[in-house]
């Protein structure tokens, strides 16, 4: 903010609207100057284009008037508030449009524009933009980078190496890594050394809490037998047909990792579901004790997908521990308890960082 100017936030509220999300978020605030306080109603928009300014202004003015009428003569909202847009980085054309439409503007580069009565402030921001990258992190190709970082928690990796290992573009990998750095999960270790996981357990928990599922389809079956021998025979049948698959859920646990009982078995499958039905003798009966999962397309790979670093089990390959924890967390029932046990084991297996002098 310019010197002598403060933005005092007073309240946050939601307004129903049509379209994605179903609601808009607005902030009631005051711009505090040495001699006056100007009430404003703020909306965050990023990216922000000139064409968005007028429509946002109209919504803000309508909402401000609705609040004024609702509250009557209450001191908290005596007049219609100045519409203000907050964005990451405002272009010169956006600033000009805001001036023309009488819309106050603030961005993260230090830009500030406000005109109200005898008050006029216009500051052109020059700071580097701190816009948060828009690349998804816990689904799509972004999650390939997350899985790869969790697979090599103590290793410094350059963005170039990450993009190659995950078969993503350099620009895309850079956006995801930058997001993870801003969130504090990853730290730079030199211009040439790249980045390294700073908080691997926190990153895994954030992935679990995101609610993003690796699978896009889930089919429940009853398997007559889920012994290691039966699972091994079923997997061998799939292999003989050239069908790629990997175990998850209870099928991907080692005996000493099982923390609770009654857990469902599961398999990520890339081929025909009929192949899995025949291989494991699956029946469409209740109760379901075996799930066939279809991974999102970007995860059907060993380049940071569900096939990255498969664990060797007596009956076949299983997904890596972080993926297994996420799958259990999403499975419901007592799966979350099992997921917590796997997070604990993941933490115990992490390398101890070197002491920094």
Coordinates of C-alpha atoms in Angstrom, one line a residue, residues 22-353:
X22 CA -22.2 -21.2 -6.8
X23 CA -21.1 -18.2 -4.7
X24 CA -19.0 -15.1 -4.7
X25 CA -16.7 -14.0 -1.9
X26 CA -16.6 -10.2 -1.0
X27 CA -14.8 -8.3 1.7
X28 CA -16.1 -5.3 3.5
X29 CA -13.2 -2.9 4.3
X30 CA -12.1 0.7 4.8
X31 CA -9.3 2.6 3.1
X32 CA -7.8 4.6 6.0
X33 CA -6.1 7.9 5.1
X34 CA -4.7 10.5 7.5
X35 CA -7.9 12.7 7.3
X36 CA -10.6 10.3 6.1
X37 CA -11.8 6.7 5.9
X38 CA -13.4 5.5 2.7
X39 CA -15.7 2.4 2.8
X40 CA -15.0 -0.1 0.1
X41 CA -16.4 -3.4 -1.1
X42 CA -13.7 -5.7 -2.5
X43 CA -13.7 -8.6 -4.9
X44 CA -10.6 -10.7 -5.9
X45 CA -10.3 -11.5 -9.6
X46 CA -7.3 -13.2 -11.2
X47 CA -6.5 -13.1 -14.0
X48 CA -8.2 -9.8 -14.5
X49 CA -9.0 -8.4 -18.0
X50 CA -10.4 -5.0 -19.1
X51 CA -13.6 -6.7 -20.1
X52 CA -14.1 -8.0 -16.5
X53 CA -13.9 -4.6 -14.9
X54 CA -17.4 -3.3 -15.8
X55 CA -19.2 -6.5 -15.0
X56 CA -17.4 -6.8 -11.6
X57 CA -18.2 -3.1 -10.9
X58 CA -21.9 -3.7 -11.5
X59 CA -22.0 -6.7 -9.3
X60 CA -20.1 -4.9 -6.5
X61 CA -22.4 -1.9 -6.7
X62 CA -25.5 -4.0 -6.7
X63 CA -24.3 -6.0 -3.7
X64 CA -23.3 -2.9 -1.9
X65 CA -26.8 -1.4 -2.4
X66 CA -28.4 -4.6 -1.3
X67 CA -26.4 -4.6 1.9
X68 CA -27.2 -0.9 2.6
X69 CA -30.9 -1.6 2.2
X70 CA -30.7 -4.7 4.3
X71 CA -28.9 -2.8 7.1
X72 CA -30.9 0.3 6.9
X73 CA -29.3 3.2 8.8
X74 CA -26.8 1.0 10.7
X75 CA -23.5 2.8 11.3
X76 CA -21.6 -0.3 9.9
X77 CA -22.8 0.4 6.4
X78 CA -24.2 4.0 6.0
X79 CA -23.6 4.5 2.3
X80 CA -22.9 2.6 -0.9
X81 CA -19.3 1.5 -0.8
X82 CA -16.7 2.2 -3.4
X83 CA -16.2 -0.9 -5.6
X84 CA -12.7 -2.2 -5.4
X85 CA -11.0 -5.1 -7.3
X86 CA -8.0 -6.9 -5.9
X87 CA -5.8 -8.9 -8.4
X88 CA -2.4 -10.3 -8.8
X89 CA -1.0 -8.1 -11.5
X90 CA -2.9 -5.4 -13.3
X91 CA -2.0 -4.5 -16.8
X92 CA -1.9 -0.9 -18.0
X93 CA -5.2 -1.5 -19.9
X94 CA -6.8 -2.8 -16.8
X95 CA -5.7 0.3 -14.8
X96 CA -7.0 2.6 -17.5
X97 CA -10.4 0.8 -17.5
X98 CA -10.6 1.0 -13.7
X99 CA -10.0 4.8 -13.9
X100 CA -12.6 5.2 -16.6
X101 CA -15.2 3.1 -14.7
X102 CA -14.4 4.6 -11.3
X103 CA -13.4 1.2 -9.8
X104 CA -10.7 1.2 -7.1
X105 CA -7.8 -1.2 -7.8
X106 CA -5.1 -2.9 -5.8
X107 CA -2.6 -5.5 -7.0
X108 CA 0.4 -7.4 -5.6
X109 CA 2.9 -5.3 -7.5
X110 CA 2.0 -2.2 -5.5
X111 CA -0.6 -0.7 -7.9
X112 CA -3.2 1.4 -6.1
X113 CA -6.0 3.4 -7.6
X114 CA -8.8 5.1 -5.7
X115 CA -11.1 8.1 -6.5
X116 CA -13.8 9.1 -4.1
X117 CA -15.0 12.6 -3.6
X118 CA -12.0 14.9 -3.1
X119 CA -9.7 11.8 -2.6
X120 CA -7.6 10.7 -5.6
X121 CA -4.7 8.2 -5.4
X122 CA -2.9 6.6 -8.3
X123 CA 0.2 4.5 -7.8
X124 CA 1.8 2.4 -10.6
X125 CA 3.2 -0.8 -9.0
X126 CA 6.7 -1.8 -10.0
X127 CA 7.3 -4.9 -7.8
X128 CA 7.7 -8.3 -9.4
X129 CA 4.4 -10.2 -9.6
X130 CA 3.9 -12.8 -6.9
X131 CA 1.0 -14.4 -8.7
X132 CA 0.5 -18.0 -7.6
X133 CA 0.8 -20.4 -10.4
X134 CA -2.4 -21.9 -11.8
X135 CA -1.1 -25.3 -12.6
X136 CA -3.0 -28.0 -10.6
X137 CA -0.8 -29.7 -8.0
X138 CA -2.7 -32.8 -6.7
X139 CA -4.3 -34.0 -9.9
X140 CA -3.4 -34.2 -13.6
X141 CA 0.3 -33.8 -14.6
X142 CA 1.0 -31.7 -11.5
X143 CA 0.6 -34.7 -9.3
X144 CA 3.2 -36.5 -11.3
X145 CA 5.7 -34.0 -9.9
X146 CA 4.3 -34.5 -6.4
X147 CA 4.7 -38.2 -6.6
X148 CA 8.2 -37.9 -7.9
X149 CA 9.3 -35.5 -5.2
X150 CA 7.8 -37.8 -2.5
X151 CA 9.6 -40.7 -4.1
X152 CA 13.0 -38.9 -3.8
X153 CA 12.4 -36.9 -0.6
X154 CA 16.1 -36.3 0.2
X155 CA 17.3 -35.7 -3.3
X156 CA 17.9 -32.3 -4.9
X157 CA 16.2 -32.2 -8.4
X158 CA 16.4 -29.5 -11.0
X159 CA 13.2 -28.4 -12.7
X160 CA 14.6 -29.8 -15.9
X161 CA 15.1 -33.2 -14.3
X162 CA 11.6 -33.2 -12.9
X163 CA 10.1 -32.3 -16.2
X164 CA 12.0 -35.1 -17.9
X165 CA 11.1 -37.7 -15.2
X166 CA 7.4 -36.7 -15.3
X167 CA 7.2 -36.2 -19.1
X168 CA 5.9 -32.6 -18.6
X169 CA 7.0 -29.4 -20.2
X170 CA 9.6 -27.3 -18.4
X171 CA 7.2 -24.4 -18.1
X172 CA 4.5 -26.6 -16.6
X173 CA 7.0 -28.2 -14.1
X174 CA 8.3 -24.8 -13.2
X175 CA 4.8 -23.6 -12.4
X176 CA 4.0 -26.6 -10.1
X177 CA 7.4 -26.3 -8.4
X178 CA 6.9 -22.6 -7.8
X179 CA 3.5 -23.3 -6.3
X180 CA 5.1 -25.8 -3.9
X181 CA 7.9 -23.4 -3.0
X182 CA 5.3 -20.7 -2.2
X183 CA 3.4 -23.1 0.0
X184 CA 6.6 -24.0 1.9
X185 CA 6.7 -27.7 0.9
X186 CA 9.8 -27.3 -1.3
X187 CA 12.9 -25.2 -0.9
X188 CA 15.5 -24.1 -3.5
X189 CA 19.0 -25.5 -3.0
X190 CA 20.9 -23.3 -5.4
X191 CA 20.5 -22.1 -8.9
X192 CA 22.1 -25.2 -10.4
X193 CA 21.1 -27.8 -7.8
X194 CA 17.4 -27.2 -8.2
X195 CA 14.9 -27.9 -5.4
X196 CA 14.4 -30.3 -2.6
X197 CA 11.4 -31.4 -0.4
X198 CA 11.4 -29.3 2.7
X199 CA 8.3 -30.8 4.4
X200 CA 7.5 -34.2 2.8
X201 CA 5.0 -35.3 5.4
X202 CA 3.2 -32.0 5.2
X203 CA 3.0 -32.3 1.4
X204 CA 1.6 -35.8 1.7
X205 CA -1.0 -34.7 4.2
X206 CA -1.9 -31.7 1.9
X207 CA -2.4 -34.2 -0.9
X208 CA -4.7 -36.3 1.2
X209 CA -6.6 -33.3 2.5
X210 CA -7.1 -31.9 -1.1
X211 CA -9.8 -34.4 -1.8
X212 CA -8.4 -35.0 -5.2
X213 CA -8.8 -38.6 -6.3
X214 CA -6.3 -40.4 -8.6
X215 CA -9.1 -42.6 -10.0
X216 CA -11.9 -41.4 -12.3
X217 CA -13.9 -44.6 -12.1
X218 CA -14.5 -47.1 -9.4
X219 CA -16.2 -50.5 -9.8
X220 CA -17.1 -52.6 -6.7
X221 CA -17.0 -56.5 -6.8
X222 CA -17.0 -59.4 -4.5
X223 CA -13.9 -61.6 -4.7
X224 CA -14.3 -65.1 -3.6
X225 CA -10.7 -65.2 -2.3
X226 CA -8.2 -62.5 -1.5
X227 CA -5.4 -64.6 -0.2
X228 CA -1.9 -63.8 -1.5
X229 CA -2.0 -66.9 -3.6
X230 CA -5.3 -66.0 -5.3
X231 CA -4.0 -62.4 -5.9
X232 CA -0.8 -63.7 -7.4
X233 CA -2.7 -66.1 -9.8
X234 CA -5.0 -63.3 -10.8
X235 CA -2.2 -60.9 -11.5
X236 CA -0.3 -63.5 -13.5
X237 CA -3.4 -64.0 -15.7
X238 CA -3.5 -60.3 -16.4
X239 CA 0.2 -60.3 -17.3
X240 CA -0.2 -63.2 -19.7
X241 CA -2.8 -61.1 -21.5
X242 CA -0.7 -58.0 -21.7
X243 CA -2.9 -56.1 -19.3
X244 CA -1.1 -53.6 -17.1
X245 CA -2.2 -53.3 -13.5
X246 CA -0.9 -52.5 -10.0
X247 CA -2.4 -53.3 -6.6
X248 CA -3.7 -50.7 -4.1
X249 CA -5.7 -50.6 -0.9
X250 CA -5.4 -53.8 1.2
X251 CA -3.9 -55.7 -1.7
X252 CA -0.9 -53.4 -1.6
X253 CA -0.2 -53.8 2.1
X254 CA 2.7 -55.8 3.5
X255 CA 1.5 -58.1 6.4
X256 CA 3.1 -55.9 9.1
X257 CA 1.5 -52.7 7.7
X258 CA -2.1 -53.8 8.2
X259 CA -3.4 -51.5 11.0
X260 CA -7.1 -52.2 10.9
X261 CA -9.3 -55.0 9.7
X262 CA -12.1 -55.1 7.1
X263 CA -10.2 -53.1 4.5
X264 CA -11.2 -53.5 0.8
X265 CA -8.7 -54.8 -1.7
X266 CA -8.0 -52.9 -4.9
X267 CA -6.3 -52.8 -8.3
X268 CA -5.6 -50.0 -10.7
X269 CA -6.3 -51.4 -14.2
X270 CA -5.5 -50.1 -17.6
X271 CA -7.1 -52.8 -19.7
X272 CA -10.5 -54.3 -20.1
X273 CA -12.4 -54.7 -16.9
X274 CA -13.6 -58.1 -18.1
X275 CA -10.0 -59.2 -17.9
X276 CA -9.9 -58.4 -14.2
X277 CA -13.3 -60.1 -13.6
X278 CA -12.0 -63.3 -15.2
X279 CA -8.5 -63.2 -13.6
X280 CA -9.7 -62.8 -10.0
X281 CA -13.2 -64.5 -10.4
X282 CA -14.9 -61.3 -9.4
X283 CA -18.7 -61.2 -9.0
X284 CA -21.1 -58.2 -9.0
X285 CA -22.4 -59.2 -5.5
X286 CA -22.6 -57.5 -2.2
X287 CA -20.6 -57.0 0.0
X288 CA -17.9 -55.4 -2.1
X289 CA -14.5 -56.4 -1.0
X290 CA -12.5 -55.7 -4.2
X291 CA -12.4 -52.4 -6.1
X292 CA -11.2 -52.0 -9.7
X293 CA -9.9 -48.4 -10.1
X294 CA -9.4 -46.5 -13.4
X295 CA -6.7 -43.9 -12.9
X296 CA -7.0 -40.5 -14.5
X297 CA -5.2 -40.6 -17.9
X298 CA -2.3 -38.5 -16.7
X299 CA -1.6 -41.0 -13.9
X300 CA -1.5 -44.1 -16.1
X301 CA 2.2 -44.0 -16.3
X302 CA 5.4 -44.8 -14.4
X303 CA 6.6 -41.3 -15.2
X304 CA 5.2 -39.9 -12.0
X305 CA 1.9 -41.8 -12.2
X306 CA 0.6 -44.7 -10.2
X307 CA 3.2 -47.0 -11.6
X308 CA 6.1 -45.0 -10.2
X309 CA 8.5 -47.0 -8.0
X310 CA 6.1 -50.0 -7.5
X311 CA 6.6 -51.8 -4.2
X312 CA 7.5 -55.5 -4.5
X313 CA 4.8 -57.6 -2.8
X314 CA 4.7 -61.5 -2.6
X315 CA 1.7 -61.5 -5.1
X316 CA 2.7 -58.7 -7.5
X317 CA 3.5 -54.9 -7.6
X318 CA 1.8 -52.4 -5.3
X319 CA 1.6 -48.6 -5.5
X320 CA 4.1 -46.5 -3.7
X321 CA 3.5 -45.7 0.0
X322 CA 2.3 -42.1 -0.6
X323 CA -0.2 -43.1 -3.2
X324 CA -1.4 -45.9 -1.0
X325 CA -2.0 -43.5 1.9
X326 CA -4.0 -41.2 -0.4
X327 CA -6.1 -44.1 -1.8
X328 CA -6.9 -45.3 1.7
X329 CA -7.8 -41.8 2.9
X330 CA -10.3 -41.6 0.0
X331 CA -11.7 -45.1 0.5
X332 CA -13.9 -44.2 3.5
X333 CA -14.7 -46.4 6.5
X334 CA -11.6 -47.2 8.5
X335 CA -9.4 -46.4 5.5
X336 CA -8.4 -43.1 7.1
X337 CA -7.0 -44.9 10.1
X338 CA -4.9 -47.1 7.8
X339 CA -3.8 -44.0 5.9
X340 CA -2.5 -42.4 9.2
X341 CA -0.5 -45.5 9.9
X342 CA 1.1 -45.4 6.4
X343 CA 1.9 -41.7 6.9
X344 CA 3.7 -42.6 10.1
X345 CA 5.7 -45.3 8.4
X346 CA 6.5 -42.9 5.5
X347 CA 7.8 -40.4 8.0
X348 CA 9.9 -43.0 9.8
X349 CA 11.5 -43.9 6.5
X350 CA 12.6 -40.4 5.6
X351 CA 16.3 -39.5 5.5
X352 CA 17.5 -37.4 8.4
X353 CA 18.5 -34.0 6.9

